[in-house]
Structure formats: structure tokens, C-alpha cells
XYZ file of C-alpha atoms in Angstrom:
567
model
C 10.933 -9.178 35.618
C 13.030 -8.267 32.651
C 12.163 -5.144 30.852
C 9.715 -5.444 27.923
C 11.666 -4.895 24.628
C 10.786 -1.892 22.388
C 8.418 -2.533 19.426
C 11.201 -1.670 16.916
C 13.766 -4.015 18.490
C 11.267 -6.879 18.400
C 10.170 -6.326 14.870
C 13.311 -5.283 13.113
C 15.459 -7.923 14.803
C 12.793 -10.466 14.313
C 13.197 -10.141 10.483
C 16.691 -11.754 10.796
C 14.968 -14.899 11.890
C 13.856 -16.546 15.242
C 15.213 -20.018 14.905
C 15.919 -20.320 18.572
C 12.234 -20.156 19.674
C 9.940 -23.048 20.279
C 12.624 -25.816 19.754
C 12.345 -25.716 16.130
C 15.364 -27.117 14.228
C 16.694 -30.043 16.214
C 20.451 -30.008 16.735
C 22.235 -32.436 14.412
C 25.022 -34.704 15.647
C 24.058 -34.916 19.293
C 23.530 -38.737 19.756
C 26.645 -39.480 17.837
C 28.660 -37.103 19.915
C 27.410 -38.763 23.108
C 28.323 -42.273 21.844
C 31.870 -41.132 20.919
C 32.253 -39.776 24.496
C 31.164 -43.031 25.933
C 33.707 -44.905 23.797
C 36.564 -42.676 24.775
C 35.589 -43.245 28.436
C 35.787 -47.023 27.974
C 32.199 -47.443 28.325
C 31.356 -49.333 25.252
C 32.531 -50.118 21.647
C 33.332 -47.364 19.168
C 30.138 -46.934 17.080
C 31.975 -45.881 13.880
C 31.417 -42.757 12.071
C 28.262 -40.763 12.864
C 25.152 -41.241 10.543
C 24.765 -38.548 7.890
C 22.714 -35.701 9.258
C 19.190 -35.237 8.002
C 18.887 -32.620 5.193
C 18.005 -29.142 6.372
C 14.751 -28.002 4.929
C 14.885 -24.493 3.479
C 13.093 -21.810 5.174
C 9.467 -21.451 3.749
C 9.016 -17.823 5.266
C 11.105 -16.086 2.661
C 8.327 -13.714 1.843
C 7.966 -12.345 5.513
C 4.652 -11.794 7.318
C 1.899 -9.157 7.348
C -1.441 -8.116 9.110
C -4.300 -6.052 7.773
C -7.837 -4.966 7.831
C -8.142 -4.415 11.714
C -11.149 -4.308 13.592
C -12.003 -3.622 17.239
C -11.786 -7.279 18.012
C -9.271 -8.743 15.589
C -7.305 -8.511 12.222
C -6.026 -10.676 9.486
C -2.618 -12.204 9.606
C -0.811 -13.415 6.467
C 2.162 -15.318 5.146
C 3.033 -17.494 2.197
C 5.137 -20.597 2.140
C 7.780 -20.335 -0.574
C 11.232 -21.899 0.149
C 12.150 -21.320 -3.508
C 10.253 -17.996 -4.372
C 11.840 -17.756 -7.762
C 10.753 -21.184 -8.962
C 9.581 -20.656 -12.484
C 6.312 -22.168 -12.154
C 5.279 -19.605 -9.527
C 4.642 -22.167 -6.782
C 7.467 -20.996 -4.597
C 9.229 -24.466 -4.545
C 6.322 -26.081 -2.618
C 4.632 -29.582 -3.505
C 1.224 -29.691 -4.792
C -0.249 -30.714 -1.680
C -1.779 -28.947 1.340
C 0.577 -28.146 4.224
C -0.451 -27.303 7.929
C 0.738 -24.034 9.215
C 0.600 -23.415 12.889
C 0.041 -19.789 14.102
C 0.218 -17.898 17.369
C -0.946 -14.437 18.595
C 0.383 -13.117 21.825
C -0.185 -10.117 23.980
C 3.697 -9.728 24.310
C 6.535 -9.706 21.837
C 8.387 -12.739 23.608
C 5.265 -14.938 23.351
C 4.948 -15.662 27.015
C 1.159 -14.682 26.863
C -0.226 -16.468 23.929
C -3.883 -15.424 23.572
C -4.820 -17.383 20.335
C -3.179 -20.255 18.325
C -4.469 -22.668 15.807
C -3.608 -24.573 12.448
C -4.241 -23.203 8.886
C -4.163 -25.613 5.909
C -2.197 -23.841 3.307
C -3.470 -25.063 -0.130
C -1.507 -25.215 -3.456
C -4.323 -23.739 -5.307
C -3.691 -20.472 -3.497
C 0.136 -20.578 -3.495
C 0.288 -21.903 -0.061
C -0.768 -18.464 1.162
C -2.231 -18.197 4.820
C -5.059 -15.806 5.780
C -6.051 -16.128 9.313
C -8.942 -13.899 10.516
C -8.780 -13.204 14.287
C -11.965 -12.329 16.344
C -12.479 -11.949 20.100
C -9.416 -9.840 20.816
C -9.317 -6.816 23.005
C -9.806 -3.431 21.365
C -7.265 -0.727 20.970
C -4.037 -2.839 21.904
C -0.963 -4.255 20.426
C -0.601 -7.954 19.607
C 2.186 -10.016 18.011
C 1.958 -12.957 15.723
C 4.139 -15.674 14.127
C 3.721 -18.920 12.135
C 5.261 -22.459 12.257
C 5.654 -24.715 9.263
C 8.102 -27.310 7.703
C 10.445 -27.049 10.769
C 10.867 -23.224 10.779
C 9.396 -20.370 12.665
C 8.429 -17.155 10.688
C 9.605 -13.542 11.631
C 7.451 -11.819 14.124
C 4.934 -9.226 13.142
C 3.054 -6.678 15.201
C -0.643 -5.914 14.783
C -3.049 -3.698 16.508
C -6.801 -3.889 16.999
C -8.844 -0.598 16.434
C -10.484 1.175 19.355
C -14.011 0.217 20.420
C -16.599 1.690 18.120
C -17.898 3.869 20.863
C -14.535 5.370 21.879
C -12.115 7.785 20.109
C -9.148 5.993 21.708
C -5.533 7.569 21.675
C -4.314 9.553 18.779
C -3.965 7.547 15.568
C -0.496 7.592 13.765
C -1.102 6.346 10.193
C 1.313 6.393 7.345
C 0.277 6.116 3.745
C 2.343 5.170 0.610
C 2.206 4.088 -2.985
C 4.231 3.476 -6.044
C 7.263 1.149 -5.401
C 9.033 0.356 -8.625
C 11.713 -2.276 -7.891
C 13.881 -1.125 -10.888
C 13.870 2.589 -10.086
C 15.211 2.383 -6.631
C 15.601 0.835 -3.113
C 12.713 0.668 -0.688
C 14.616 2.765 1.991
C 11.371 4.808 2.485
C 9.575 1.681 3.652
C 12.273 1.048 6.284
C 11.978 4.601 7.516
C 8.203 4.224 7.685
C 8.721 1.114 9.866
C 10.971 3.012 12.150
C 8.249 5.509 12.785
C 6.245 2.621 14.378
C 2.795 3.733 13.108
C -0.447 2.275 14.265
C -1.569 1.702 10.842
C -0.276 1.753 7.210
C -2.431 2.439 4.075
C -0.939 1.439 0.677
C -2.806 3.234 -2.236
C -1.585 1.003 -5.010
C 1.230 0.250 -7.378
C 2.680 -2.190 -4.904
C 4.382 -4.084 -7.834
C 5.065 -3.208 -11.366
C 4.099 -5.707 -14.015
C 6.611 -4.558 -16.801
C 9.483 -6.596 -18.258
C 12.902 -6.300 -16.934
C 14.508 -3.107 -18.326
C 17.634 -3.045 -20.601
C 18.571 0.265 -19.374
C 21.917 0.480 -17.545
C 20.664 3.023 -15.220
C 18.350 0.540 -13.465
C 19.178 0.197 -9.630
C 18.086 -3.426 -9.822
C 16.109 -5.419 -12.390
C 12.795 -7.478 -12.591
C 13.115 -11.051 -13.016
C 11.872 -11.733 -16.580
C 9.139 -10.715 -19.139
C 6.067 -8.712 -18.255
C 3.770 -10.372 -16.018
C 0.653 -11.452 -17.807
C -0.339 -15.018 -16.431
C -0.638 -16.437 -12.860
C 2.900 -17.660 -12.589
C 4.246 -14.351 -13.785
C 2.275 -12.268 -11.270
C 3.151 -14.684 -8.373
C 6.979 -14.344 -9.329
C 6.632 -10.552 -9.385
C 4.938 -10.328 -6.075
C 7.527 -12.830 -4.501
C 10.344 -10.602 -6.051
C 8.912 -7.633 -4.228
C 7.985 -9.442 -1.100
C 11.695 -10.626 -0.534
C 12.781 -7.013 -0.125
C 13.853 -6.688 3.571
C 12.775 -3.024 3.874
C 9.264 -3.857 2.530
C 9.163 -6.871 4.956
C 10.097 -4.536 7.889
C 7.082 -2.167 7.034
C 4.639 -5.145 6.911
C 5.888 -6.495 10.243
C 5.640 -3.079 11.969
C 1.985 -2.475 11.589
C -1.321 -3.592 10.026
C -1.900 -2.463 6.601
C -4.950 -1.521 4.430
C -4.411 -2.186 0.783
C -5.970 -1.272 -2.532
C -4.474 -1.735 -5.958
C -3.972 0.944 -8.728
C -2.966 -0.065 -12.336
C 0.429 -1.716 -12.069
C -1.004 -4.776 -10.100
C -2.537 -5.643 -13.396
C -1.613 -3.579 -16.468
C -0.571 0.094 -16.862
C -3.628 2.445 -17.018
C -6.104 -0.539 -17.333
C -9.746 0.493 -17.069
C -12.571 -1.871 -16.336
C -12.443 -4.468 -19.270
C -9.717 -2.499 -21.194
C -6.060 -3.122 -21.066
C -3.781 -0.128 -21.949
C -3.380 0.850 -25.495
C 0.156 -0.602 -25.877
C -0.654 -3.844 -23.820
C 0.518 -7.267 -25.149
C -2.884 -8.525 -24.000
C -5.729 -8.209 -26.583
C -9.000 -6.923 -25.152
C -10.792 -10.195 -25.726
C -8.057 -11.931 -23.652
C -7.951 -9.228 -20.808
C -10.434 -10.912 -18.572
C -8.170 -13.904 -18.080
C -5.298 -11.636 -17.359
C -7.293 -9.782 -14.828
C -8.419 -13.015 -13.213
C -4.581 -14.135 -12.774
C -3.526 -10.739 -11.505
C -6.436 -10.554 -8.999
C -5.666 -14.065 -7.624
C -2.033 -13.309 -7.131
C -2.855 -10.156 -5.494
C -5.197 -11.855 -2.941
C -2.505 -14.505 -2.370
C 0.021 -11.911 -1.374
C -2.076 -9.397 0.744
C -3.470 -9.442 4.293
C -7.066 -9.492 2.986
C -10.211 -10.947 4.523
C -12.273 -13.750 2.930
C -14.766 -11.055 1.580
C -12.047 -10.209 -0.989
C -11.442 -13.677 -2.377
C -11.576 -13.072 -6.209
C -14.044 -14.764 -8.369
C -12.398 -15.016 -11.768
C -11.950 -11.514 -13.194
C -13.869 -10.029 -10.370
C -12.743 -9.005 -6.847
C -14.530 -6.895 -4.212
C -11.680 -4.613 -2.927
C -13.735 -1.451 -1.822
C -14.553 -1.655 1.656
C -14.919 0.226 4.951
C -12.606 0.078 8.086
C -13.695 1.908 11.319
C -11.056 3.204 13.673
C -13.462 3.670 16.742
C -15.281 6.968 16.615
C -12.108 8.866 15.496
C -11.837 7.742 11.823
C -13.446 5.652 9.030
C -11.606 4.676 5.946
C -13.477 4.404 2.818
C -11.175 2.278 0.558
C -11.961 2.765 -3.095
C -11.386 0.780 -6.248
C -10.864 3.189 -9.121
C -9.829 0.657 -11.763
C -12.269 -2.171 -11.909
C -15.474 -0.485 -12.507
C -14.453 2.786 -14.469
C -15.144 3.700 -17.955
C -12.360 3.785 -20.427
C -10.148 6.902 -20.374
C -11.317 9.339 -22.929
C -9.307 11.368 -25.565
C -6.615 8.834 -25.835
C -5.595 8.967 -22.280
C -2.554 11.118 -21.016
C -2.804 14.779 -20.454
C -5.285 16.266 -22.856
C -7.808 19.122 -23.302
C -10.855 16.857 -23.396
C -14.481 18.210 -23.155
C -15.633 14.720 -23.241
C -14.426 14.276 -19.514
C -17.385 16.259 -18.423
C -19.933 13.767 -19.688
C -22.240 12.832 -16.724
C -22.475 9.332 -17.889
C -18.827 8.685 -17.153
C -17.887 7.267 -13.777
C -14.473 6.336 -12.245
C -16.195 4.140 -9.510
C -19.166 2.736 -11.294
C -22.692 3.350 -10.161
C -22.747 0.815 -7.401
C -19.580 1.991 -5.627
C -20.617 5.568 -6.081
C -23.803 4.864 -4.099
C -21.885 2.679 -1.684
C -19.504 5.692 -0.894
C -22.142 8.153 -0.625
C -24.094 6.211 1.796
C -21.038 5.494 4.003
C -19.950 9.346 3.937
C -23.771 10.263 4.879
C -23.730 7.740 7.808
C -21.520 9.945 10.025
C -19.627 7.066 11.561
C -16.612 8.892 12.869
C -15.007 12.386 13.256
C -12.780 11.945 10.205
C -13.949 10.477 6.869
C -10.916 9.259 5.097
C -11.341 8.385 1.389
C -8.449 6.325 0.574
C -7.921 5.817 -3.126
C -5.622 6.028 -6.142
C -5.620 8.950 -8.564
C -5.563 12.703 -8.239
C -8.886 13.949 -7.021
C -8.644 17.692 -7.319
C -8.626 19.555 -10.545
C -4.867 19.970 -11.691
C -4.689 22.179 -14.920
C -1.375 22.412 -16.643
C -2.487 25.305 -19.047
C -2.431 28.819 -17.961
C -4.739 29.756 -20.892
C -8.408 29.401 -21.325
C -8.211 25.600 -22.079
C -7.938 22.759 -19.428
C -4.990 20.458 -19.861
C -5.595 17.706 -17.253
C -4.852 13.966 -16.726
C -7.492 11.769 -18.169
C -6.432 8.940 -16.051
C -7.277 10.880 -12.847
C -10.617 12.221 -11.525
C -10.156 15.047 -14.015
C -11.046 12.606 -16.727
C -14.403 11.897 -14.821
C -15.335 15.297 -13.770
C -18.936 14.728 -13.302
C -18.359 11.824 -11.078
C -16.160 13.818 -8.928
C -18.819 16.463 -8.928
C -21.390 13.950 -7.648
C -19.229 12.755 -4.899
C -18.170 16.125 -3.744
C -21.703 17.544 -3.749
C -22.989 14.395 -2.084
C -20.755 14.878 0.998
C -21.683 18.609 1.117
C -25.314 17.934 1.095
C -24.856 15.125 3.727
C -23.008 17.613 6.003
C -19.808 15.354 6.363
C -17.839 16.896 9.090
C -14.277 16.410 7.920
C -13.826 14.733 4.503
C -10.274 13.927 3.537
C -9.054 12.385 0.398
C -5.770 10.264 0.348
C -4.053 9.866 -2.854
C -1.058 8.113 -4.545
C -0.226 7.389 -8.100
C 1.533 10.609 -9.260
C 4.964 10.083 -7.685
C 5.129 13.454 -5.955
C 3.898 14.967 -2.871
C 0.944 17.398 -3.137
C -1.538 19.012 -0.727
C -4.958 20.597 -1.993
C -8.140 22.186 -0.784
C -11.137 20.649 -2.636
C -13.654 22.874 -4.137
C -17.286 22.411 -5.403
C -16.307 24.831 -8.143
C -12.765 24.861 -9.224
C -13.447 27.606 -11.899
C -14.194 29.976 -8.919
C -10.971 30.289 -6.930
C -12.840 32.247 -4.267
C -15.506 29.568 -3.547
C -15.292 27.909 -0.236
C -13.265 24.714 0.316
C -15.154 21.603 1.038
C -12.538 19.100 1.948
C -8.827 18.418 1.636
C -6.526 16.152 -0.352
C -3.188 14.766 0.732
C -1.118 13.072 -1.920
C 1.886 10.828 -1.228
C 4.868 10.701 -3.487
C 6.409 7.326 -4.557
C 8.411 4.986 -2.450
C 10.864 4.507 -5.340
C 9.156 5.033 -8.723
C 10.886 7.727 -10.837
C 14.275 7.486 -9.128
C 15.704 10.037 -6.781
C 13.336 12.857 -7.868
C 14.012 16.581 -7.585
C 13.331 19.583 -5.240
C 10.741 22.143 -6.339
C 10.963 25.918 -5.884
C 7.380 26.869 -4.911
C 7.841 30.435 -6.151
C 8.416 29.006 -9.649
C 5.825 26.249 -9.742
C 3.307 26.892 -12.386
C 0.914 24.226 -10.972
C 0.479 26.221 -7.910
C 0.002 29.503 -9.842
C -2.579 28.043 -12.258
C -4.322 26.110 -9.580
C -4.497 28.273 -6.242
C -6.303 25.482 -4.465
C -3.087 23.396 -4.754
C -1.105 24.415 -1.679
C 2.048 22.011 -1.830
C 4.144 20.073 -4.441
C 7.348 18.332 -4.083
C 9.036 15.623 -5.955
C 11.359 13.576 -3.657
C 10.481 10.027 -2.657
C 8.956 8.925 0.557
C 5.501 8.727 2.152
C 2.997 10.889 4.271
C 2.798 10.353 8.076
C -0.333 11.504 9.777
C -1.501 11.956 13.278
C -5.234 12.060 14.110
C -6.950 13.314 17.190
C -10.763 14.477 17.668
C -9.443 18.035 17.047
C -6.769 18.117 14.357
C -5.326 16.083 11.592
C -1.637 16.647 11.350
C 0.208 15.514 7.922
C 4.034 15.307 7.699
C 5.289 14.948 4.085
C 8.325 12.736 4.733
C 10.981 12.472 2.025
C 14.507 10.596 1.452
C 16.968 12.486 -0.644
C 17.925 9.545 -2.739
C 16.849 5.906 -3.447
C 19.408 4.886 -5.970
C 21.861 4.052 -3.154
C 21.351 2.587 0.278
C 21.017 4.412 3.693
C 19.102 7.516 2.870
C 17.874 9.357 5.936
C 14.276 10.581 6.160
C 13.142 14.108 6.854
C 9.937 16.085 7.051
C 9.626 18.459 4.165
C 6.466 20.021 4.958
C 3.679 19.813 7.748
C 0.079 20.761 7.372
C -2.668 20.788 10.011
C -6.445 20.502 9.410
C -8.609 21.504 12.120
C -12.043 19.787 12.967
C -14.804 21.285 10.772
C -12.432 23.513 9.086
C -11.672 22.137 5.451
C -8.524 24.003 4.924
C -4.674 23.439 5.031
C -2.674 25.369 7.626
C 1.170 25.054 6.660
C 2.987 24.705 10.021
C 6.326 24.066 8.270
C 7.945 24.067 4.821
C 11.575 23.236 4.050
C 13.256 25.777 1.738
C 14.233 24.380 -1.676
C 17.714 23.027 -2.162
C 20.084 24.408 -4.746
C 19.299 22.798 -8.070
C 15.495 22.898 -7.483
C 13.233 23.146 -10.434
C 13.113 26.946 -11.246
C 11.533 26.629 -14.765
C 7.929 26.533 -14.992
C 7.744 24.959 -18.471
C 10.408 22.499 -17.758
C 8.521 21.361 -14.535
C 5.217 20.924 -16.277
C 6.960 18.902 -18.950
C 8.879 16.739 -16.569
C 5.812 16.158 -14.334
C 3.709 15.007 -17.319
C 6.493 12.677 -18.477
C 6.955 11.373 -14.891
C 3.249 10.439 -14.722
C 2.542 9.040 -17.994
C 5.690 6.817 -18.690
C 4.779 3.151 -17.977
């Protein structure tokens, strides 16, 4: 029996196409060639010139494949038919009719053991997207999947079922990422993430950026038109990002859990309110939300429970990974109160108002119930914006980001005290948004540095947003000095890779040195370990800062605020 190919060789090579599989793509000219041979042998009259070859249909799988929301017995597999993904009407070059798409799930990467197959009718109302929910599979194992439509076979993707709810299963390798601005840099970090072969990927938002094409000559590449504000615009923007080969590799490598942040809709949007400088007036924002939500669902491996209904979409949900971990995926945009004090970094006493919530009352209750249930060893709260207090003023005033949990301090206090009262064993907050790596110990009282820690927060930097980034000298970092519960800060691009066992969570802060040119290698810049029942960060490794690192505290504060607040 030939050796089973590695996961990496199957997935990364599969992105180049698999047209030789399954007999798809009939050879042209075969009968004419045989007739000419018979004539040359004297076996019959010359039939004349061969008939014209049938036109070759363009590949409809230009946006790749994806899987997501794994359970112990299945997962979702996704694709979208778009032979012309940049068609101005946003329909991907597809006719306005339903198209059958055939799918296969196999226990091996060569599809010799197909365990499930079927047909999905891709409808034009949903941009010919495909969302197949699988059930009845074996827990805790790899599966491979592909699609067939319009004479073509898609690339191959790998998915994985979660362990049985009653077992821990093997160690979970989970990577999480956020903030991939197409114009700011290449998506090399996605490629490096795929090469890590994780079991699961969590994306914490800013998957796309809605803004218009920049006029700056420093852009690495450019968006394809004006700001996305309608359905066609959002579909085009998703399609532009989905065509990136590094992003496709990351999707094909493992199942994803996805949540949005602001740029999937509008910079810093909050509930029913667009940002202050938005081209959309508040009375029209529900229509824009509805368009953005629909396009988001069309391009993500989400279950039917997340189908949007106009300007409403249920995105917060829970995903169990056996007894080892449970992911509480939050939506900190759709239900929040508007940012106070004019948004941005402010000294804002109003942020402590108990009536203010970043989650909304129903989602707060949902989260606290889930945390109190004690479903797994590790409770991972996957959400968008900075959770711990982050003060940029060494004096008596607090200068904090009003878009983050600092702008909703009473809500943060309710959540934190809720998990403390419930005796949650290992609460861990996973965060994106801020384009820099951070690690923090969470406190019930941030004004008392000596108070015990009650959880940890791991913050991933951006995939590309902000360009190449900078090294930071921790000895000159004012954020670490002002906020002793903040344990790590770095400003290169990359992602966080974690390894979970019943005893420990190990977090590798992975970075690439540049994103403005191709081929960047990845390296671990720091490693922290969290032990079971010990809500503290143990630094196992930290790379010394390179020459040229930030060594001016005032410059670093100014640069950090500018990086986080620019659209």
C-alpha cells in the first residue's frame, strides 16, 4: 500500500487544483484524432477538419473552500461558486438560477474512503454559496472534503471533528488571528499558520476591511473600488480577500470558528450606530448592516443557526471540544451601547455607568450561564476588543480606549465577578483588534495591583493591518509600567498558537518580520504557560528586542493610539 501523504502536502498542493480527479474535464479532440488515424491507415475517408472544441467553462471555485464550527459528530463545509469573482454586480459571474453542487467527505486525503456525499443546491439569492452541515461522523478525527460543480473539482480541504463530549482527547493545537487589511500587507502569516497544521483556527474579526481603495503610494496592494456599503460591495470585498492564496491555504488546513469585529460592517460601529465619519446616515444604517451581515454569512463556514434576518444575525454561540475546552464566541458589536466621550482614547467617567453594556443584557446572561455550567477544563472566551484595563496615563486620570471593555467597565466587572462567583476553573479571554501582541493577567480590581489574578487574556496581533510593525523594548514600555498586570507587548504581525492539555495551556506569540514583501519566515517571539487552576502567566521564553526597537515611552504611547484609532 502506498504511504499516506502528509496533511501539508495534500492541502497546500491541493490549492493548485485537482483537475485530474474524478474524470472532470473531458479531453478535447479525442474522436477527431482517432478518425484522422483511421484515414491515414486507409480505413476510411478523411473526415475533414476536426469540429471546434467545446468552450472551456471557467473554474467556479476561485474563492477556495473552508470548514467550520466542528462538533463531535460533524462540521460545516463551505464554498461559493464565483467563476468571475470581480463581476461588478457581486454575483461572481453566475447566472440567476440554482446550480447543483456535489460534495464528498472522505476519511483519507485521496478520497479512496468516501464516508459521506450528496448534492447541495446553490441559490443565487445567497450568491451561490454552499453550507453543508455534516452529522454522524466519528469523533476526534481528521476528514477531507471537496466539491464538484460546472465541470470542475474544488481544492481539497481538511476538517476535524471534536472529541467525544465525555473525553479530553489528545492535546488541542489551536491558532487564533485577526485584522487582515489587504492594502497594508501580504497575508504571509496565514500561510505560516497553515504550515503549523493546527487542529482549529479561531478568527476574532476584521476579516475584511470595508474602506475605499487608498490613494497612498505606500500601499502594498489596493482594494477594488469605493467603500463597501451595499450587498454588491460587500460581496466584492469578501471575494477579493478570499482569492488570496495564503488565506485559502489557512482555510483549507483546519476548521475555523469565526466572529466579526467592526470592519466587516463599518469602522467602530456600535449597535444601530455607524461611526461618526461614516458615509451612511444613522437612519440608513440598518440597511447597510443587513447587506454586510448577508455577505458575511455567504462567505463564512457557519451553520444555519447563524442565517441573518435582515439587520439581525445570531453570531454568539458555544463550541465544545470534548471535556478539554469550550469556546464562548461573543459578539461585541451588534448589541453594545454607543461608545461614550466621542470614542477614541479618553478620560471618560461615563464609561463606569452600570447601565452600559458591550454585550447587551441577553448575551451577558447567556455568557454567565455558560461559564457557570462547568462544561470543560478550559473556558475560552473568544471575542474582539481588549478586555483588561489598559491605561495610557501614568497620572491619576485614566486614559483608556472607549471602544474596548474599558469603555464598558461595569459590564466587564459583571462578567469577571460572575465567573469568580461561579468558581470557573480556568477562564481565558482571547482577543484581537489592536494590531499588537499582548498578554495580561485579569483582575477583579485593577486599581489594586496586589489583588489576586482571576483569569488571563491572550491578545493576537494583526495578520497584516498596520504594515510591518516594530519591535518594542519591554524595559522602556510605559504600558507595562503603568499597568503591572500587562505582561507582554510586541508590535510585529502574526498570530498566536496555543496547545491545550488538561494540565496546561501554552501560548506561542508567533510573528513575521515583514508583510510588505513576500516570503517572510515565522518565529516565536514569546511563550507563556498557564497551569490548571492557576490564573497567572509564566513566561517560558521572550526574544530580546532587535536594534531599532521602540525605546521612547511617549513615542510608543502615541504610536499605539494612532495605530489603533486610524480607520
